[in-house]
Coordinates of C-alpha atoms in Angstrom, one line a residue:
D1 CA 11.2 32.6 94.4
A2 CA 13.3 35.2 92.6
L3 CA 11.7 38.5 91.9
P4 CA 11.6 39.4 88.1
I5 CA 14.0 42.1 87.0
S6 CA 14.6 43.7 83.7
V7 CA 17.8 45.2 82.2
V8 CA 17.3 47.7 79.4
D9 CA 20.6 48.3 77.6
T10 CA 20.6 51.7 75.7
D11 CA 24.3 51.7 74.6
V12 CA 25.0 52.1 70.9
H13 CA 26.8 48.8 70.9
H14 CA 25.0 45.5 71.6
G15 CA 25.6 44.4 75.1
D16 CA 26.9 41.0 74.3
G17 CA 28.4 40.4 77.7
S18 CA 25.2 41.4 79.6
Q19 CA 23.2 39.3 77.2
D20 CA 25.4 36.3 77.9
V21 CA 25.0 36.7 81.6
F22 CA 21.1 36.7 81.5
Y23 CA 20.4 34.6 78.4
H24 CA 19.4 31.5 80.4
D25 CA 17.7 33.3 83.3
P26 CA 13.9 33.0 83.3
D27 CA 13.6 35.7 85.9
T28 CA 15.4 38.4 83.9
L29 CA 14.2 40.2 80.9
Y30 CA 17.1 41.7 78.9
I31 CA 16.3 44.3 76.3
S32 CA 19.0 45.9 74.1
F33 CA 18.4 48.5 71.5
H34 CA 21.6 49.3 69.6
Q35 CA 23.1 50.0 66.2
D36 CA 22.7 47.0 63.9
G37 CA 25.5 44.5 64.5
R38 CA 26.2 44.2 60.8
T39 CA 27.4 47.8 60.9
L40 CA 29.1 48.1 64.3
Y41 CA 31.2 46.2 66.8
P42 CA 30.7 43.6 68.3
G43 CA 28.6 42.3 65.4
T44 CA 26.0 40.7 67.6
G45 CA 22.5 41.5 68.9
F46 CA 20.1 40.2 66.2
M47 CA 16.4 39.7 66.5
D48 CA 16.7 35.9 66.4
E49 CA 18.4 35.7 69.8
F50 CA 15.4 35.0 72.1
G51 CA 17.0 33.5 75.2
G52 CA 18.0 30.1 76.4
P53 CA 15.7 27.0 76.4
Q54 CA 14.3 27.8 79.9
A55 CA 14.2 31.5 79.2
I56 CA 12.6 31.8 75.7
G57 CA 11.5 35.4 75.2
G58 CA 13.7 36.7 78.0
N59 CA 16.1 38.3 75.5
I60 CA 15.0 41.0 73.1
D61 CA 17.4 42.6 70.7
I62 CA 16.3 45.6 68.7
P63 CA 19.0 46.4 66.1
L64 CA 18.6 49.9 64.6
P65 CA 20.0 51.5 61.5
P66 CA 23.1 53.7 61.8
G67 CA 22.1 57.3 62.5
T68 CA 18.9 56.6 64.3
G69 CA 18.1 59.8 66.1
D70 CA 16.1 60.9 69.1
E71 CA 12.7 60.5 67.3
G72 CA 13.5 56.9 66.4
L73 CA 14.8 56.0 69.8
M74 CA 11.7 57.5 71.5
K75 CA 9.5 55.5 69.1
V76 CA 11.4 52.3 70.2
M77 CA 10.8 53.2 73.8
R78 CA 7.1 54.1 73.5
E79 CA 6.0 51.3 71.1
L80 CA 8.3 48.4 72.0
V81 CA 10.2 48.7 75.2
L82 CA 7.6 50.2 77.5
P83 CA 4.8 47.8 76.5
I84 CA 7.1 44.8 76.8
L85 CA 8.1 46.0 80.3
E86 CA 4.5 46.5 81.3
E87 CA 3.7 43.0 80.3
F88 CA 6.7 41.4 82.0
N89 CA 6.0 43.5 85.2
P90 CA 9.5 43.5 86.7
H91 CA 10.2 44.3 90.3
I92 CA 13.0 46.6 89.2
V93 CA 14.3 48.0 85.8
I94 CA 18.0 48.6 85.5
N95 CA 19.4 50.8 82.7
S96 CA 22.7 49.7 81.3
A97 CA 24.0 52.7 79.4
G98 CA 27.7 51.7 78.9
Q99 CA 30.2 54.3 78.1
D100 CA 29.7 54.4 74.3
N101 CA 26.9 56.9 74.0
H102 CA 29.1 59.8 73.0
F103 CA 28.5 61.1 69.4
S104 CA 32.1 60.6 68.4
D105 CA 32.5 57.1 69.8

């Protein structure tokens, strides 16, 4: 049996490629918090994208309003991401930070 893993994507853009890779994998929990896709490329990453038929709940998108600062990001981590990770209990957590975290990007 595969050990469960989690990927937490903290890039400002939705990780559409990473989501596509893990969308049908029941052993991987993919969490992305990013700027709302209605306001930023690639225009994806909405809350109704739950995972494939064998992996429902394995994909969690948390779109945030433009300009969400440190306080908002910490609230997302404390109140959403960490409790979800505790419940899923992955063997390893991978942070996917991309290269788009710079304030002028």
